[in-house]
Amino acid sequence: MNLRRTFAISRRIANAFKRDERSLALMFVAPIVVLGLLGWVIRGQGEPETRLAVVNAAGAPGERIKAGIEQAAADAGITVERVADEPAARDALRDGDIDVVLVLPDDLFANQSAPPALRFITPGINPADDGGRVARVQAALLPALAGSAFPTIEPETIYGSPNGDQLDAFAPALVAFFSYFLVFVLTGISFLRERVGGTLERLLATPVRRSEIVTGYSAGFGFFATLQVILIMAFALGTLHVPVFGPLPAFSVGLGIANAGSPALAFLVALLLALGAVNLGIFLSTFARTELQVVQFIPIVIVPQALLCGLLWPISSLPELLQPIAKVLPLTYAIDGLREVLVKGADLSSAALRFDLAILAAIAVFLAVLASLTIRREVA
Amino acid sequence: MNPESQPAIATVGLTKRFGDLTAVDGIDLELPPGRIYGLLGPNGSGKTTLIRLLAGLARPSSGSARVLGVEMPSRSNLEHIGYMTQADGIYAELSVWENIRFFAALFGERDDAALRHAIEVVDLADRRDTPAFELSGGMRRRLSLACALVHTPQILFLDEPTVGIDPALRVQFWGYFRDLAAGGTTLLVASHVMDEADRCDELLLILHGRLLARGSGAEIRRQAGVPDLEGAFLRLGSDEAPA
């Protein structure tokens, strides 16, 4: 390996970036904008309004329960609407005037041996919305129905804090996902342009070795991935309070996500992942003829990884057939490693973290070999 | 063998097949150094494939090619070879100087004077820091040439070097090629522009991957019995046309 030639390739990537403001923005501004937006949405989101109507079909004894339920719901901030009967309630649901109908059925007291069954009716347009609203009504009713004997719950967690929000679990995963995705797209297109623009042909007419090309590319894009990961981490983990300045009110920059471990280790995880992404980009550029075709790899290569890697759902909850697939994806190990470090505060004495790092390094090396095999002197 | 008498390019039965297509078909050549060879033929006749075989970018299906006495493909031999591809093959986001410096580094050329010389030869010194995407087509062609000769190669393969450049620059290019040959460099210039042919020391006419004729422009015209090279090409080609 000739270091001078390798360095020349890295430097040429850096020089090209210098004049490509859009790619620079994609690499450094886009992740911050998306993370910032996500933080805003998750933390600033209010409870959706829940409009409840209670229908009593259980006669006079039901009236007392209905009144109790309405009182408890109103106390919990739920809007209580009045409807005449079940058909009227269903019409109101259809018209979008109410969100949840609770029916006290006529057989409410028929079976003395079983606890009474209540019926919830929701529009069923967005099951997640419906579920959230029903849960809210249930939470409001439980103490009322169970009486004062109902125990209160004191949450406690091993890692992080019980008040942590979704962002705490999301942020490590997103740090990994961004660098992986953007580095893959930029390398894929950059190398595709080498192939179709005739520069690869020229490169191969020089004494350069393919290992030097792959290493030069890894170092060149690795350098920008490094800067990107530093920036994303600083934004995700830090909080910078900006005091009142002129007409601007005080505000803070950064998500201030609780960080238990060493940022340097988290950084190492993200960097190994990015090196894999560089070489995946080089490898897959072989199978594309245009930039558009590189973009077509996103739904094929990136989206399934995002679904399976543990970013959205835990891997153990995936269907059995998909679990082995999740276990060969680099993102899976990067996200696990980042959670080990950032959430659990793991250091190198943690076997789980060492395993993640080893697998990520192995995947990066494997993809580098694969990438260099696609760079052949005989291309036409 | 005495290096002076060693041919710059020597091929024996050089053949390259792509599936059913024989792009280069049993070419035997022995070309002494320090001359300008014109590789003439219509589009698709095998010119580029022949150059790629000689430049070590493709492996022969059969036969062999030796360049500067070394069997190709040979990575280490590429230090002595310059190749200006048909496409410009330069980096649009890099400046003129950065492009030249990049290829110089890959060839192991460490001398800044060589870089400055290359940039002056193609008359781009005043565009040194201009990014290539701001250059005109002719300037990009010149930059492409500079990148091919920055390491002062002993052999220069030029694939359609003057396509898309104006007549004045074409004259300038040929003047420069002539200087290089006078300095001992061997040039193989692929072209389908017949009026460039007479600027070469020797012509190689190629059709369907086969060597049709070889000699100076005058010799080939005489051999075909016609007054111009286009006519000679058509005449010689019709004798060779595949069934």
Coordinates of N, CA and C in Angstrom, one line a residue, chain A residues 4-5 8-9 11-12 15-16 18-20 193-194 197-209 212 377-380, chain B residues 16 18 52 56-57 59 75 78-79 83 85 88-91 93-95 98 101-103 105-107 109-110 131 144 147-148:
Chain A
R4 N 1.1 7.6 -0.2 CA 1.0 8.9 -0.9 C -0.2 8.8 -1.9
R5 N -0.3 7.7 -2.5 CA -1.5 7.5 -3.5 C -2.8 7.5 -2.7
A8 N -3.7 10.8 -1.7 CA -4.1 11.7 -2.8 C -5.6 11.4 -3.1
I9 N -6.0 10.2 -2.9 CA -7.5 9.9 -3.1 C -8.3 10.5 -2.1
R11 N -7.6 13.1 -0.3 CA -7.6 14.6 -0.5 C -8.5 15.0 -1.6
R12 N -8.5 14.2 -2.7 CA -9.3 14.6 -3.8 C -10.8 14.6 -3.4
N15 N -11.3 17.8 -1.4 CA -11.3 18.9 -2.3 C -12.7 19.0 -3.1
A16 N -13.2 17.9 -3.5 CA -14.5 17.9 -4.2 C -15.6 18.4 -3.3
K18 N -15.3 20.4 -0.8 CA -15.1 21.8 -0.6 C -16.0 22.7 -1.5
R19 N -16.1 22.2 -2.8 CA -16.9 23.0 -3.7 C -18.3 22.5 -3.9
D20 N -18.7 21.6 -3.1 CA -20.1 21.0 -3.2 C -20.9 21.4 -2.0
R193 N -20.1 8.1 -10.1 CA -19.6 9.1 -11.0 C -18.2 8.8 -11.4
E194 N -17.4 8.1 -10.6 CA -16.1 7.6 -11.0 C -16.2 6.6 -12.2
G197 N -18.1 8.5 -15.3 CA -17.5 9.7 -15.8 C -16.1 9.5 -16.4
G198 N -15.7 8.2 -16.4 CA -14.4 7.9 -17.0 C -13.2 8.1 -16.1
T199 N -13.4 8.7 -14.8 CA -12.3 8.9 -14.0 C -11.7 7.6 -13.4
L200 N -12.7 6.6 -13.2 CA -12.2 5.3 -12.7 C -11.3 4.6 -13.7
E201 N -11.7 4.7 -15.0 CA -10.9 4.2 -16.1 C -9.5 4.8 -16.0
R202 N -9.4 6.1 -15.8 CA -8.2 6.8 -15.7 C -7.4 6.4 -14.5
L203 N -8.1 6.3 -13.4 CA -7.5 5.9 -12.2 C -6.7 4.6 -12.3
L204 N -7.4 3.7 -13.0 CA -6.9 2.3 -13.2 C -5.8 2.3 -14.2
A205 N -5.6 3.4 -15.0 CA -4.5 3.4 -15.9 C -3.3 4.0 -15.2
T206 N -3.4 4.2 -13.9 CA -2.2 4.7 -13.1 C -1.8 3.5 -12.2
P207 N -0.6 3.5 -11.6 CA -0.2 2.4 -10.8 C -1.0 2.2 -9.5
V208 N -2.1 2.9 -9.3 CA -2.8 2.7 -8.1 C -3.3 1.3 -7.9
R209 N -3.3 0.9 -6.6 CA -3.9 -0.4 -6.3 C -5.3 -0.3 -5.8
E212 N -5.8 0.7 -2.4 CA -5.5 2.1 -2.1 C -6.7 2.9 -2.4
R377 N -9.5 -3.8 -13.0 CA -8.9 -3.1 -14.2 C -9.7 -3.4 -15.4
E378 N -10.2 -4.6 -15.5 CA -11.0 -4.9 -16.7 C -12.4 -4.6 -16.4
V379 N -12.9 -3.4 -16.9 CA -14.2 -3.1 -16.5 C -15.2 -3.1 -17.7
A380 N -14.7 -2.9 -18.9 CA -15.6 -2.8 -20.1 C -16.1 -4.1 -20.5
Chain B
K16 N -9.2 -9.8 -28.5 CA -10.1 -9.6 -27.4 C -11.5 -9.9 -27.8
F18 N -15.6 -10.2 -26.6 CA -16.6 -10.0 -25.7 C -17.8 -10.9 -26.1
R52 N -7.0 -0.1 -24.8 CA -7.2 -0.5 -23.4 C -6.4 -1.8 -23.1
G56 N -3.2 -1.9 -20.4 CA -3.4 -2.8 -19.3 C -4.7 -2.8 -18.6
L57 N -5.7 -2.2 -19.3 CA -7.1 -2.1 -18.7 C -7.9 -3.2 -19.0
R59 N -7.6 -7.6 -20.4 CA -6.7 -8.7 -20.5 C -7.0 -9.4 -21.9
R75 N 0.9 -3.6 -13.6 CA 0.6 -2.4 -12.8 C 1.8 -1.5 -12.8
L78 N 2.7 0.9 -15.6 CA 1.8 2.0 -15.9 C 2.4 3.3 -15.6
E79 N 3.5 3.3 -14.7 CA 4.2 4.5 -14.4 C 4.8 5.2 -15.7
Y83 N -2.4 7.9 -20.6 CA -3.6 7.5 -21.3 C -4.6 8.6 -21.2
T85 N -8.1 9.4 -22.1 CA -9.3 8.6 -22.5 C -10.2 9.5 -23.4
D88 N -13.5 12.9 -20.9 CA -12.4 13.8 -20.3 C -11.8 13.1 -19.1
G89 N -12.6 12.4 -18.3 CA -12.0 11.7 -17.2 C -11.3 12.6 -16.2
I90 N -11.9 13.8 -15.9 CA -11.4 14.7 -14.9 C -12.5 15.0 -13.9
Y91 N -12.1 15.5 -12.7 CA -13.0 15.7 -11.7 C -13.6 17.1 -11.8
E93 N -15.4 18.9 -9.8 CA -15.4 19.8 -8.6 C -14.0 20.2 -8.3
L94 N -13.0 19.6 -8.9 CA -11.6 20.0 -8.6 C -11.1 21.1 -9.5
S95 N -10.2 21.9 -9.0 CA -9.7 22.9 -9.9 C -8.7 22.3 -10.9
E98 N -5.7 21.1 -9.0 CA -6.0 19.9 -8.1 C -6.1 18.6 -9.0
R101 N -2.6 17.7 -10.0 CA -1.8 17.3 -8.8 C -2.3 15.9 -8.4
F102 N -3.6 15.6 -8.5 CA -4.1 14.3 -8.2 C -3.5 13.2 -9.0
F103 N -3.5 13.4 -10.4 CA -3.0 12.3 -11.2 C -1.5 12.2 -11.1
A105 N 0.2 12.6 -8.3 CA 0.4 11.9 -7.1 C 0.2 10.4 -7.4
L106 N -0.8 10.0 -8.2 CA -1.0 8.6 -8.4 C 0.1 8.0 -9.2
F107 N 0.7 8.8 -10.1 CA 1.9 8.3 -10.9 C 3.2 8.4 -10.1
E109 N 4.6 11.2 -9.3 CA 5.4 12.4 -9.7 C 5.4 13.4 -8.6
R110 N 6.6 13.7 -8.0 CA 6.6 14.6 -6.8 C 7.1 16.0 -7.2
P131 N -12.4 25.8 -11.0 CA -12.9 24.4 -11.0 C -13.2 23.9 -12.4
S144 N -7.5 17.4 -19.6 CA -7.4 15.9 -19.7 C -6.0 15.5 -20.2
C147 N -3.3 15.9 -17.6 CA -3.3 14.9 -16.6 C -2.7 13.6 -17.1
A148 N -2.7 13.4 -18.5 CA -2.1 12.2 -19.1 C -0.6 12.3 -19.2

